[in-house]
PDB file of C-alpha atoms and ligand atoms in Angstrom:
ATOM      1  CA  MET A   1       6.231   5.855  20.610  1.00 46.00           C
ATOM      2  CA  THR A   2       6.552   8.323  17.762  1.00 47.00           C
ATOM      3  CA  VAL A   3       9.410   7.759  15.382  1.00 45.00           C
ATOM      4  CA  THR A   4      10.514  10.181  12.727  1.00 43.00           C
ATOM      5  CA  VAL A   5      11.307   8.158   9.662  1.00 43.00           C
ATOM      6  CA  GLU A   6      14.399   9.349   7.871  1.00 42.00           C
ATOM      7  CA  ASN A   7      13.608   7.836   4.506  1.00 42.00           C
ATOM      8  CA  THR A   8      12.586  10.756   2.296  1.00 41.00           C
ATOM      9  CA  HIS A   9       9.925   8.602   0.682  1.00 46.00           C
ATOM     10  CA  ALA A  10       8.151   8.075   3.978  1.00 47.00           C
ATOM     11  CA  PRO A  11       5.914  10.564   5.764  1.00 50.00           C
ATOM     12  CA  THR A  12       7.570  12.724   8.368  1.00 55.00           C
ATOM     13  CA  SER A  13       5.788  11.263  11.345  1.00 75.00           C
ATOM     14  CA  LEU A  14       4.339   7.822  11.632  1.00 84.00           C
ATOM     15  CA  ASN A  15       3.526   6.230  14.931  1.00 91.00           C
ATOM     16  CA  LEU A  16       5.581   3.106  14.343  1.00 93.00           C
ATOM     17  CA  THR A  17       5.218   0.538  17.082  1.00 94.00           C
ATOM     18  CA  PRO A  18       7.676  -2.380  16.838  1.00 94.00           C
ATOM     19  CA  SER A  19       5.129  -4.568  15.042  1.00 95.00           C
ATOM     20  CA  ARG A  20       4.141  -1.807  12.586  1.00 96.00           C
ATOM     21  CA  ARG A  21       7.787  -1.108  11.826  1.00 96.00           C
ATOM     22  CA  ALA A  22       8.534  -4.806  11.351  1.00 97.00           C
ATOM     23  CA  VAL A  23       5.538  -5.255   9.010  1.00 97.00           C
ATOM     24  CA  LEU A  24       6.576  -2.177   7.037  1.00 96.00           C
ATOM     25  CA  ASP A  25      10.159  -3.438   6.697  1.00 96.00           C
ATOM     26  CA  ILE A  26       8.988  -6.898   5.618  1.00 97.00           C
ATOM     27  CA  VAL A  27       6.701  -5.599   2.865  1.00 97.00           C
ATOM     28  CA  LYS A  28       9.162  -2.928   1.772  1.00 95.00           C
ATOM     29  CA  SER A  29      12.078  -5.331   1.427  1.00 95.00           C
ATOM     30  CA  ALA A  30       9.934  -7.853  -0.474  1.00 94.00           C
ATOM     31  CA  GLY A  31       9.759  -5.382  -3.357  1.00 88.00           C
ATOM     32  CA  ARG A  32       6.478  -6.913  -4.512  1.00 90.00           C
ATOM     33  CA  PRO A  33       3.036  -7.544  -3.063  1.00 96.00           C
ATOM     34  CA  MET A  34       2.857  -9.963  -0.139  1.00 97.00           C
ATOM     35  CA  LYS A  35      -0.094 -11.844   1.270  1.00 97.00           C
ATOM     36  CA  ALA A  36      -1.005 -11.355   4.921  1.00 97.00           C
ATOM     37  CA  TYR A  37      -0.086 -14.895   5.985  1.00 96.00           C
ATOM     38  CA  ASP A  38       3.353 -14.592   4.345  1.00 97.00           C
ATOM     39  CA  ILE A  39       3.842 -11.349   6.245  1.00 98.00           C
ATOM     40  CA  LEU A  40       2.794 -13.123   9.441  1.00 97.00           C
ATOM     41  CA  SER A  41       5.303 -15.940   9.035  1.00 96.00           C
ATOM     42  CA  LYS A  42       8.099 -13.415   8.373  1.00 96.00           C
ATOM     43  CA  LEU A  43       6.952 -11.348  11.353  1.00 97.00           C
ATOM     44  CA  GLN A  44       7.114 -14.391  13.610  1.00 96.00           C
ATOM     45  CA  GLU A  45      10.836 -14.636  12.842  1.00 95.00           C
ATOM     46  CA  VAL A  46      11.193 -11.233  14.535  1.00 93.00           C
ATOM     47  CA  ILE A  47       8.319 -11.197  17.016  1.00 93.00           C
ATOM     48  CA  LYS A  48       7.712 -14.805  18.080  1.00 92.00           C
ATOM     49  CA  HIS A  49       4.317 -14.306  19.682  1.00 91.00           C
ATOM     50  CA  ALA A  50       2.877 -12.375  16.707  1.00 94.00           C
ATOM     51  CA  LYS A  51      -0.681 -13.468  15.896  1.00 95.00           C
ATOM     52  CA  PRO A  52      -2.875 -12.693  12.861  1.00 96.00           C
ATOM     53  CA  PRO A  53      -4.552  -9.688  14.590  1.00 96.00           C
ATOM     54  CA  THR A  54      -1.092  -8.157  15.132  1.00 95.00           C
ATOM     55  CA  VAL A  55      -0.495  -8.252  11.389  1.00 97.00           C
ATOM     56  CA  TYR A  56      -3.986  -7.074  10.449  1.00 97.00           C
ATOM     57  CA  ARG A  57      -3.851  -4.136  12.847  1.00 96.00           C
ATOM     58  CA  ALA A  58      -0.415  -3.113  11.581  1.00 97.00           C
ATOM     59  CA  LEU A  59      -1.513  -3.445   7.936  1.00 97.00           C
ATOM     60  CA  ASP A  60      -4.633  -1.436   8.624  1.00 96.00           C
ATOM     61  CA  TYR A  61      -2.603   1.405  10.115  1.00 95.00           C
ATOM     62  CA  LEU A  62      -0.023   1.404   7.322  1.00 94.00           C
ATOM     63  CA  VAL A  63      -2.675   1.284   4.577  1.00 92.00           C
ATOM     64  CA  THR A  64      -4.682   4.092   6.206  1.00 88.00           C
ATOM     65  CA  ASN A  65      -1.519   6.185   6.265  1.00 87.00           C
ATOM     66  CA  HIS A  66      -0.792   5.407   2.584  1.00 85.00           C
ATOM     67  CA  VAL A  67       2.571   3.791   3.306  1.00 90.00           C
ATOM     68  CA  LEU A  68       1.293   0.453   2.074  1.00 93.00           C
ATOM     69  CA  HIS A  69      -1.411  -0.202  -0.482  1.00 92.00           C
ATOM     70  CA  ARG A  70      -3.827  -3.095  -0.603  1.00 94.00           C
ATOM     71  CA  VAL A  71      -3.728  -4.824  -3.980  1.00 95.00           C
ATOM     72  CA  ASN A  72      -7.226  -6.287  -4.089  1.00 93.00           C
ATOM     73  CA  ASN A  73      -6.819  -8.386  -7.217  1.00 92.00           C
ATOM     74  CA  GLN A  74      -3.909 -10.234  -5.589  1.00 94.00           C
ATOM     75  CA  ASN A  75      -5.315 -10.088  -2.063  1.00 95.00           C
ATOM     76  CA  ALA A  76      -1.931  -8.707  -1.055  1.00 97.00           C
ATOM     77  CA  PHE A  77      -0.114  -5.625   0.252  1.00 97.00           C
ATOM     78  CA  MET A  78       2.630  -3.570  -1.343  1.00 95.00           C
ATOM     79  CA  HIS A  79       4.877  -0.691  -0.348  1.00 93.00           C
ATOM     80  CA  CYS A  80       3.808   2.621  -1.866  1.00 90.00           C
ATOM     81  CA  GLN A  81       6.045   3.500  -4.811  1.00 86.00           C
ATOM     82  CA  GLN A  82       5.174   7.184  -4.759  1.00 81.00           C
ATOM     83  CA  HIS A  83       4.835   7.912  -1.139  1.00 66.00           C
ATOM     84  CA  VAL A  84       5.547  11.608  -1.136  1.00 60.00           C
ATOM     85  CA  GLU A  85       2.696  12.146  -3.561  1.00 62.00           C
ATOM     86  CA  CYS A  86       0.306   9.658  -1.992  1.00 64.00           C
ATOM     87  CA  SER A  87       0.609  11.052   1.509  1.00 61.00           C
ATOM     88  CA  LYS A  88       0.505  14.692   0.453  1.00 59.00           C
ATOM     89  CA  GLN A  89      -2.438  14.457  -1.861  1.00 55.00           C
ATOM     90  CA  GLN A  90      -4.385  11.553  -0.477  1.00 55.00           C
ATOM     91  CA  GLU A  91      -7.693  13.396  -0.817  1.00 58.00           C
ATOM     92  CA  GLU A  92      -6.888  14.804  -4.223  1.00 68.00           C
ATOM     93  CA  ARG A  93      -5.453  11.963  -6.140  1.00 76.00           C
ATOM     94  CA  VAL A  94      -6.226   8.496  -7.384  1.00 83.00           C
ATOM     95  CA  SER A  95      -3.328   6.148  -8.124  1.00 86.00           C
ATOM     96  CA  ILE A  96      -3.507   3.335 -10.596  1.00 90.00           C
ATOM     97  CA  LEU A  97      -1.939  -0.042  -9.888  1.00 94.00           C
ATOM     98  CA  PHE A  98      -0.963  -2.100 -12.924  1.00 95.00           C
ATOM     99  CA  SER A  99      -0.843  -5.616 -11.588  1.00 96.00           C
ATOM    100  CA  CYS A 100       0.779  -8.538 -13.443  1.00 96.00           C
ATOM    101  CA  GLN A 101      -1.265 -11.698 -13.058  1.00 94.00           C
ATOM    102  CA  LEU A 102       1.702 -13.909 -13.968  1.00 95.00           C
ATOM    103  CA  CYS A 103       4.591 -12.696 -11.784  1.00 94.00           C
ATOM    104  CA  GLY A 104       2.707 -10.487  -9.323  1.00 93.00           C
ATOM    105  CA  ALA A 105       4.739  -7.349 -10.055  1.00 94.00           C
ATOM    106  CA  VAL A 106       2.835  -4.102  -9.571  1.00 95.00           C
ATOM    107  CA  ILE A 107       3.643  -0.732 -11.085  1.00 94.00           C
ATOM    108  CA  GLU A 108       2.066   2.225  -9.324  1.00 93.00           C
ATOM    109  CA  ASN A 109       1.325   5.309 -11.308  1.00 89.00           C
ATOM    110  CA  ALA A 110      -0.812   8.390 -10.962  1.00 81.00           C
ATOM    111  CA  ASN A 111      -2.401  10.666 -13.447  1.00 77.00           C
ATOM    112  CA  HIS A 112      -4.200  13.921 -12.779  1.00 80.00           C
ATOM    113  CA  SER A 113      -6.557  13.421 -15.727  1.00 84.00           C
ATOM    114  CA  LEU A 114      -7.599  10.050 -14.327  1.00 84.00           C
ATOM    115  CA  THR A 115      -8.297  11.636 -10.967  1.00 85.00           C
ATOM    116  CA  ALA A 116     -10.319  14.391 -12.613  1.00 87.00           C
ATOM    117  CA  ILE A 117     -12.377  11.923 -14.670  1.00 89.00           C
ATOM    118  CA  ILE A 118     -13.164   9.786 -11.636  1.00 88.00           C
ATOM    119  CA  LYS A 119     -14.215  12.869  -9.672  1.00 87.00           C
ATOM    120  CA  GLN A 120     -16.389  14.030 -12.512  1.00 90.00           C
ATOM    121  CA  MET A 121     -18.004  10.601 -12.936  1.00 92.00           C
ATOM    122  CA  THR A 122     -18.657  10.056  -9.254  1.00 91.00           C
ATOM    123  CA  GLY A 123     -20.028  13.590  -9.003  1.00 90.00           C
ATOM    124  CA  SER A 124     -22.481  13.098 -11.855  1.00 95.00           C
ATOM    125  CA  LEU A 125     -23.593   9.752 -10.404  1.00 95.00           C
ATOM    126  CA  GLY A 126     -24.046  11.267  -6.981  1.00 95.00           C
ATOM    127  CA  PHE A 127     -21.654   8.601  -5.777  1.00 92.00           C
ATOM    128  CA  LYS A 128     -19.194   9.252  -3.003  1.00 86.00           C
ATOM    129  CA  SER A 129     -16.045   7.293  -3.739  1.00 82.00           C
ATOM    130  CA  ASP A 130     -13.552   6.459  -1.020  1.00 79.00           C
ATOM    131  CA  ALA A 131     -11.158   4.843  -3.475  1.00 78.00           C
ATOM    132  CA  ASP A 132      -7.639   6.162  -3.688  1.00 80.00           C
ATOM    133  CA  MET A 133      -6.652   3.324  -6.017  1.00 86.00           C
ATOM    134  CA  VAL A 134      -7.791   1.906  -9.309  1.00 91.00           C
ATOM    135  CA  GLU A 135      -6.494  -1.497 -10.273  1.00 94.00           C
ATOM    136  CA  CYS A 136      -5.683  -2.689 -13.756  1.00 95.00           C
ATOM    137  CA  SER A 137      -4.721  -6.328 -14.077  1.00 95.00           C
ATOM    138  CA  GLY A 138      -2.790  -7.746 -16.994  1.00 96.00           C
ATOM    139  CA  VAL A 139       0.659  -8.961 -17.982  1.00 97.00           C
ATOM    140  CA  CYS A 140       3.832  -6.954 -17.407  1.00 96.00           C
ATOM    141  CA  GLN A 141       6.538  -6.250 -19.964  1.00 96.00           C
ATOM    142  CA  ASP A 142       8.851  -8.955 -18.596  1.00 96.00           C
ATOM    143  CA  CYS A 143       6.162 -11.649 -18.774  1.00 97.00           C
ATOM    144  CA  ARG A 144       4.813 -10.841 -22.209  1.00 95.00           C
TER     145      ARG A 144
HETATM  146 ZN1  LIG B   1       1.181   5.098  -3.386  1.00 95.30          ZN
HETATM  147 ZN1  LIG B   2       4.949 -10.119 -14.853  1.00 95.30          ZN
END
């Protein structure tokens, strides 16, 4: 089933199965990063028979398509805050996630200079990076 998502911040065509759509809605409405098991318990309110692999497969698809991002330093998933940019320039651009270690809020930002520096560094090291994210942990303005 192919669904055209009307939200302008979402890509024009995502193959959203019911479980993918439910996982997307859950993470999106949370407004902050969520851990996989919290997503699972929410999902089970909608899809009773949902099992961990259902969630992991849906998350995998949504992360690969840059709709959700994995926040490694919180072991959690968040909705992309800049989706138009992330989906359009996924090969070109590295986003930075500023992650608050007190309240869990994440601010996503992107900077072309950062992308250029990372490309230059990986190039000179002969390293092939598959990262589209850099994480910076700290304390947000509200928690300081
Ligand atoms: Zn993003
Ligand atoms: Zn905070």
